[in-house]
C-alpha cells in the first residue's frame, strides 16, 4: 500500500502505510526472539549457512529497514512538495540543501538492509518465496549504491551552485561539427557567476577566444600536430586531451595568462547538448529575441 500510494503521489498515506509495515516487522522480530529465549543464543551460534533462524531474523531486519526507508522517503517527498509551493520566495540552493537533508536518512536504512540480506540463505526460505528473496538480494544493493552516488553528487552540486559563496565558471561553447579532443572547437565562451543556485551575471566576449590572443603573457609552442593549424598554442586550441580535466586545466591556464579572472571551474557545452536539454524541457520562450 505504501508503494502504491507513493506512485500516486499520496505521500502522507504512503508514510502511514510504511510506518504500519515497520511496526509489524518489529513485532515479528519480538515474536521470533521470544519463541524460546533459552534457545535463541544457541541458534545464533550455529553456522549461518542452512540456518533458518538466522535467515528469518535477517529477513525481518530487511523488512523493517526497507519499510523505514519507505517512510523516510515519503516524508522527504512531502517536504519537496512543500518546498515547491515556495519556489518563488526561496533560493534554489536552499531548496536543494533541504531536500538533500530530507533524503539522507534513507541511506543508512538501505545499507543495513543490504548487510542483513547477505546473511540470508535462500535455501532455508520456503520455496514459494525464494524468487522474491533472490530479487530483493539483487535489487537492494543496486538501489543502495545508486542512493549513495546520488547523495554524493548532490553534495557536490550544493558547492557548484554557490550555496556558501559565489562561484565563477568559464563556460566554453564547442562546435562539435569541427571535432576536437573534448567534443568540438572552442568558438566562443562565457564567464558566468552563480550564487545560491541562480545565475547572477553572464559576460560573453563578442570575439570569443580571439579577443584574448593579444593579451597572452607567455608564448607557448603548440603540440606538433597542431602546427598544421598554428604553431603558437592559444586558448581556442587548448582542449587538446580527450581527458576533460586535463584539457580544462589547460584552458584555465590560457585564460588566466591572457588577463582573464580566476575561475572555480570550466564547463563545456555543444549545440547537441542544448538540443537534448530542450527535448526534456520543451520550448523556452525568449521574447527579447523574438
Tab-separated table of C-alpha atoms in Angstrom:
chain	number	residue	atom	x	y	z
A	1	UNK	CA	0.000	0.000	0.000
A	2	UNK	CA	2.871	2.340	0.751
A	3	UNK	CA	4.445	1.716	-2.653
A	4	UNK	CA	1.123	2.226	-4.447
A	5	UNK	CA	0.443	5.455	-2.553
A	6	UNK	CA	3.927	6.733	-3.398
A	7	UNK	CA	3.406	6.046	-7.107
A	8	UNK	CA	0.139	8.033	-6.865
A	9	UNK	CA	1.978	10.930	-5.109
A	10	UNK	CA	-0.109	10.346	-1.946
A	11	UNK	CA	2.882	10.720	0.333
A	12	UNK	CA	1.017	11.192	3.630
A	13	UNK	CA	-0.841	7.940	3.056
A	14	UNK	CA	2.390	6.247	1.973
A	15	UNK	CA	4.173	7.323	5.169
A	16	UNK	CA	1.353	5.864	7.265
A	17	UNK	CA	1.409	2.545	5.396
A	18	UNK	CA	5.187	2.220	5.626
A	19	UNK	CA	5.060	3.061	9.345
A	20	UNK	CA	2.445	0.324	9.881
A	21	UNK	CA	4.608	-2.152	7.988
A	22	UNK	CA	7.658	-1.175	10.032
A	23	UNK	CA	5.719	-1.746	13.265
A	24	UNK	CA	4.587	-5.167	12.013
A	25	UNK	CA	8.156	-6.204	11.257
A	26	UNK	CA	9.313	-5.010	14.684
A	27	UNK	CA	6.511	-7.036	16.316
A	28	UNK	CA	7.501	-10.095	14.301
A	29	UNK	CA	11.104	-9.672	15.455
A	30	UNK	CA	9.939	-9.655	19.085
A	31	UNK	CA	7.824	-12.755	18.492
A	32	UNK	CA	10.719	-14.581	16.850
A	33	UNK	CA	13.042	-13.692	19.722
A	34	UNK	CA	10.511	-14.883	22.308
A	35	UNK	CA	9.870	-18.279	20.711
A	36	UNK	CA	12.378	-19.784	23.087
A	37	UNK	CA	14.560	-17.321	24.979
A	38	UNK	CA	16.978	-20.024	26.079
A	39	UNK	CA	17.283	-21.459	22.578
A	40	UNK	CA	17.934	-18.202	20.676
A	41	UNK	CA	21.600	-17.693	21.759
A	42	UNK	CA	22.408	-21.251	20.701
A	43	UNK	CA	20.632	-20.865	17.363
A	44	UNK	CA	22.673	-17.749	16.638
A	45	UNK	CA	25.952	-19.569	17.255
A	46	UNK	CA	25.204	-22.208	14.647
A	47	UNK	CA	26.728	-21.740	11.166
A	48	UNK	CA	24.794	-19.148	9.171
A	49	UNK	CA	24.594	-21.468	6.171
A	50	UNK	CA	21.384	-23.520	6.223
A	51	UNK	CA	20.382	-21.844	9.500
A	52	UNK	CA	16.683	-20.950	9.134
A	53	UNK	CA	16.652	-18.900	12.340
A	54	UNK	CA	19.451	-16.601	11.131
A	55	UNK	CA	17.763	-16.204	7.732
A	56	UNK	CA	14.399	-15.442	9.326
A	57	UNK	CA	15.942	-12.965	11.749
A	58	UNK	CA	17.746	-11.124	8.979
A	59	UNK	CA	14.741	-11.121	6.644
A	60	UNK	CA	12.745	-9.363	9.355
A	61	UNK	CA	15.579	-6.825	9.726
A	62	UNK	CA	15.450	-6.276	5.955
A	63	UNK	CA	11.691	-5.739	6.069
A	64	UNK	CA	11.926	-3.329	8.990
A	65	UNK	CA	14.712	-1.287	7.377
A	66	UNK	CA	13.065	-1.129	3.942
A	67	UNK	CA	9.743	-0.100	5.488
A	68	UNK	CA	11.587	2.563	7.478
A	69	UNK	CA	13.357	3.728	4.314
A	70	UNK	CA	9.988	3.967	2.568
A	71	UNK	CA	8.598	6.039	5.428
A	72	UNK	CA	11.626	8.362	5.381
A	73	UNK	CA	11.350	8.731	1.618
A	74	UNK	CA	7.646	9.551	1.835
A	75	UNK	CA	8.406	12.296	4.372
A	76	UNK	CA	11.171	13.598	2.093
A	77	UNK	CA	8.847	13.736	-0.922
A	78	UNK	CA	6.276	15.578	1.220
A	79	UNK	CA	8.923	18.166	2.072
A	80	UNK	CA	9.878	18.523	-1.606
A	81	UNK	CA	6.222	19.145	-2.446
A	82	UNK	CA	6.032	21.840	0.236
A	83	UNK	CA	9.256	23.449	-0.968
A	84	UNK	CA	7.822	23.583	-4.471
A	85	UNK	CA	4.978	25.778	-3.177
A	86	UNK	CA	7.564	28.327	-2.012
A	87	UNK	CA	9.888	28.142	-5.025
A	88	UNK	CA	9.355	31.821	-5.848
A	89	UNK	CA	10.482	33.005	-2.419
A	90	UNK	CA	13.357	30.589	-1.714
A	91	UNK	CA	16.842	30.428	-3.110
A	92	UNK	CA	17.266	27.326	-5.342
A	93	UNK	CA	20.294	26.115	-3.406
A	94	UNK	CA	18.397	26.399	-0.089
A	95	UNK	CA	15.713	24.111	-1.535
A	96	UNK	CA	18.399	21.726	-2.739
A	97	UNK	CA	20.074	21.577	0.694
A	98	UNK	CA	16.737	20.956	2.431
A	99	UNK	CA	15.841	18.144	0.020
A	100	UNK	CA	19.299	16.584	0.409
A	101	UNK	CA	18.947	16.581	4.208
A	102	UNK	CA	15.476	15.043	3.980
A	103	UNK	CA	16.623	12.122	1.832
A	104	UNK	CA	19.835	11.424	3.781
A	105	UNK	CA	18.201	9.188	6.481
A	106	UNK	CA	17.146	6.752	3.739
A	107	UNK	CA	20.743	5.660	3.031
A	108	UNK	CA	21.726	4.081	6.391
A	109	UNK	CA	18.497	2.058	6.350
A	110	UNK	CA	19.278	0.735	2.880
A	111	UNK	CA	22.834	-0.038	3.941
A	112	UNK	CA	21.638	-2.035	6.969
A	113	UNK	CA	19.144	-3.900	4.779
A	114	UNK	CA	21.918	-4.765	2.297
A	115	UNK	CA	24.119	-6.169	5.078
A	116	UNK	CA	21.247	-8.241	6.509
A	117	UNK	CA	20.433	-9.652	3.074
A	118	UNK	CA	23.936	-11.115	2.822
A	119	UNK	CA	23.180	-13.286	5.868
A	120	UNK	CA	20.035	-14.773	4.303
A	121	UNK	CA	20.446	-18.313	2.935
A	122	UNK	CA	17.752	-18.627	0.266
A	123	UNK	CA	17.752	-22.418	0.607
A	124	UNK	CA	16.202	-22.038	4.080
A	125	UNK	CA	13.341	-19.905	2.746
A	126	UNK	CA	10.047	-21.618	1.796
A	127	UNK	CA	10.090	-22.420	-1.922
A	128	UNK	CA	7.246	-20.062	-2.845
A	129	UNK	CA	9.211	-17.060	-1.532
A	130	UNK	CA	12.689	-17.840	-2.851
A	131	UNK	CA	12.385	-15.978	-6.151
A	132	UNK	CA	11.194	-12.844	-4.341
A	133	UNK	CA	14.055	-13.022	-1.836
A	134	UNK	CA	16.599	-13.519	-4.619
A	135	UNK	CA	15.201	-10.486	-6.421
A	136	UNK	CA	15.485	-8.408	-3.246
A	137	UNK	CA	19.058	-9.621	-2.698
A	138	UNK	CA	19.929	-8.366	-6.185
A	139	UNK	CA	17.923	-5.138	-6.180
A	140	UNK	CA	18.544	-3.615	-2.748
A	141	UNK	CA	22.369	-3.379	-3.088
A	142	UNK	CA	21.920	-1.717	-6.505
A	143	UNK	CA	19.432	0.787	-5.084
A	144	UNK	CA	21.748	1.422	-2.122
A	145	UNK	CA	24.674	2.133	-4.452
A	146	UNK	CA	22.533	4.492	-6.552
A	147	UNK	CA	21.382	6.435	-3.481
A	148	UNK	CA	24.995	6.685	-2.255
A	149	UNK	CA	26.051	8.139	-5.602
A	150	UNK	CA	23.058	10.486	-5.711
A	151	UNK	CA	23.730	11.898	-2.248
A	152	UNK	CA	27.435	12.288	-3.039
A	153	UNK	CA	26.593	14.080	-6.281
A	154	UNK	CA	24.079	16.355	-4.570
A	155	UNK	CA	26.709	17.387	-2.006
A	156	UNK	CA	28.976	18.396	-4.867
A	157	UNK	CA	26.143	20.245	-6.599
A	158	UNK	CA	25.480	22.315	-3.482
A	159	UNK	CA	29.055	23.585	-3.739
A	160	UNK	CA	28.870	24.052	-7.516
A	161	UNK	CA	25.649	26.061	-7.178
A	162	UNK	CA	27.400	28.622	-4.994
A	163	UNK	CA	25.386	27.935	-1.852
A	164	UNK	CA	28.014	29.223	0.599
A	165	UNK	CA	29.882	31.578	-1.737
A	166	UNK	CA	29.536	32.840	-5.297
A	167	UNK	CA	31.163	30.616	-7.902
A	168	UNK	CA	32.586	31.793	-11.239
A	169	UNK	CA	32.772	29.429	-14.200
A	170	UNK	CA	34.305	29.626	-17.633
A	171	UNK	CA	31.699	28.128	-19.985
A	172	UNK	CA	33.056	27.006	-23.349
A	173	UNK	CA	30.771	26.655	-26.355
A	174	UNK	CA	32.253	23.909	-28.515
A	175	UNK	CA	31.331	23.346	-32.141
A	176	UNK	CA	31.027	19.568	-32.461
A	177	UNK	CA	30.865	19.911	-36.251
A	178	UNK	CA	34.575	20.793	-36.032
A	179	UNK	CA	35.876	17.930	-33.963
A	180	UNK	CA	38.462	18.332	-31.236
A	181	UNK	CA	39.519	16.059	-28.408
A	182	UNK	CA	36.849	17.170	-25.901
A	183	UNK	CA	33.963	17.313	-28.381
A	184	UNK	CA	34.459	20.335	-30.591
A	185	UNK	CA	36.322	23.520	-31.458
A	186	UNK	CA	36.087	26.311	-28.866
A	187	UNK	CA	34.354	29.030	-30.859
A	188	UNK	CA	33.163	31.231	-28.010
A	189	UNK	CA	32.911	31.314	-24.244
A	190	UNK	CA	31.075	32.953	-21.372
A	191	UNK	CA	32.048	33.985	-17.869
A	192	UNK	CA	29.190	33.010	-15.546
A	193	UNK	CA	28.712	33.855	-11.846
A	194	UNK	CA	26.352	31.640	-9.807
A	195	UNK	CA	25.116	32.481	-6.310
A	196	UNK	CA	22.660	30.359	-4.291
A	197	UNK	CA	21.760	28.427	-7.435
A	198	UNK	CA	20.945	31.480	-9.543
A	199	UNK	CA	22.982	32.998	-12.368
A	200	UNK	CA	23.918	36.453	-11.100
A	201	UNK	CA	25.892	37.606	-14.145
A	202	UNK	CA	26.944	36.469	-17.616
A	203	UNK	CA	29.707	38.026	-19.693
A	204	UNK	CA	30.167	36.855	-23.304
A	205	UNK	CA	33.034	38.483	-25.246
A	206	UNK	CA	31.964	39.191	-28.821
A	207	UNK	CA	35.154	37.826	-30.336
A	208	UNK	CA	35.331	34.744	-28.151
A	209	UNK	CA	38.827	33.377	-27.504
A	210	UNK	CA	40.255	35.559	-30.286
A	211	UNK	CA	39.697	38.629	-28.076
A	212	UNK	CA	42.359	37.231	-25.740
A	213	UNK	CA	45.043	36.472	-28.317
A	214	UNK	CA	46.862	39.782	-27.944
A	215	UNK	CA	46.864	39.582	-24.135
A	216	UNK	CA	48.687	36.262	-23.737
A	217	UNK	CA	51.693	36.938	-21.496
A	218	UNK	CA	53.606	33.774	-22.418
A	219	UNK	CA	54.314	32.297	-25.824
A	220	UNK	CA	53.707	28.556	-25.863
A	221	UNK	CA	54.620	26.151	-28.663
A	222	UNK	CA	51.624	24.052	-29.689
A	223	UNK	CA	51.777	20.226	-29.793
A	224	UNK	CA	53.367	19.176	-33.079
A	225	UNK	CA	50.153	18.001	-34.847
A	226	UNK	CA	48.552	21.405	-34.166
A	227	UNK	CA	51.296	23.108	-36.184
A	228	UNK	CA	49.122	22.361	-39.215
A	229	UNK	CA	46.777	24.997	-37.797
A	230	UNK	CA	49.016	27.239	-35.699
A	231	UNK	CA	52.443	26.720	-34.170
A	232	UNK	CA	51.505	29.068	-31.307
A	233	UNK	CA	49.335	27.457	-28.667
A	234	UNK	CA	46.332	29.545	-27.612
A	235	UNK	CA	43.074	29.137	-25.741
A	236	UNK	CA	40.941	28.068	-28.725
A	237	UNK	CA	43.229	25.058	-29.234
A	238	UNK	CA	43.788	24.227	-25.563
A	239	UNK	CA	41.297	21.315	-25.416
A	240	UNK	CA	43.988	19.001	-26.749
A	241	UNK	CA	43.478	15.984	-24.447
A	242	UNK	CA	40.425	13.683	-24.515
A	243	UNK	CA	40.724	13.621	-20.708
A	244	UNK	CA	38.478	16.567	-19.849
A	245	UNK	CA	40.059	17.623	-16.517
A	246	UNK	CA	43.468	17.873	-18.193
A	247	UNK	CA	42.136	19.967	-21.079
A	248	UNK	CA	40.057	22.096	-18.693
A	249	UNK	CA	43.103	22.939	-16.600
A	250	UNK	CA	44.988	23.985	-19.752
A	251	UNK	CA	42.064	26.157	-20.895
A	252	UNK	CA	42.002	27.735	-17.437
A	253	UNK	CA	45.745	28.393	-17.621
A	254	UNK	CA	45.479	30.129	-21.006
A	255	UNK	CA	42.502	32.193	-19.849
A	256	UNK	CA	44.253	33.463	-16.721
A	257	UNK	CA	47.509	34.139	-18.599
A	258	UNK	CA	45.540	36.201	-21.098
A	259	UNK	CA	44.271	38.651	-18.498
A	260	UNK	CA	41.193	36.671	-17.512
A	261	UNK	CA	39.909	36.413	-13.958
A	262	UNK	CA	40.440	33.311	-11.862
A	263	UNK	CA	37.584	30.832	-12.162
A	264	UNK	CA	36.287	27.997	-9.987
A	265	UNK	CA	35.758	25.605	-12.859
A	266	UNK	CA	35.407	25.090	-16.592
A	267	UNK	CA	32.196	23.812	-18.227
A	268	UNK	CA	31.704	22.878	-21.851
A	269	UNK	CA	28.562	22.700	-23.992
A	270	UNK	CA	27.864	21.719	-27.579
A	271	UNK	CA	24.772	22.535	-29.695
A	272	UNK	CA	23.707	18.883	-29.494
A	273	UNK	CA	23.634	19.054	-25.682
A	274	UNK	CA	21.414	22.151	-25.833
A	275	UNK	CA	19.064	20.334	-28.214
A	276	UNK	CA	18.867	17.374	-25.845
A	277	UNK	CA	18.108	19.707	-22.933
A	278	UNK	CA	15.262	21.290	-24.924
A	279	UNK	CA	13.886	17.809	-25.607
A	280	UNK	CA	13.497	17.480	-21.830
A	281	UNK	CA	12.240	20.985	-21.012
A	282	UNK	CA	10.159	21.699	-24.108
A	283	UNK	CA	10.283	25.056	-25.922
A	284	UNK	CA	11.619	28.037	-23.964
A	285	UNK	CA	10.162	31.385	-24.993
A	286	UNK	CA	12.691	34.233	-25.351
A	287	UNK	CA	10.560	37.314	-26.144
A	288	UNK	CA	13.525	39.709	-26.000
A	289	UNK	CA	14.957	37.878	-29.012
A	290	UNK	CA	11.614	37.198	-30.698
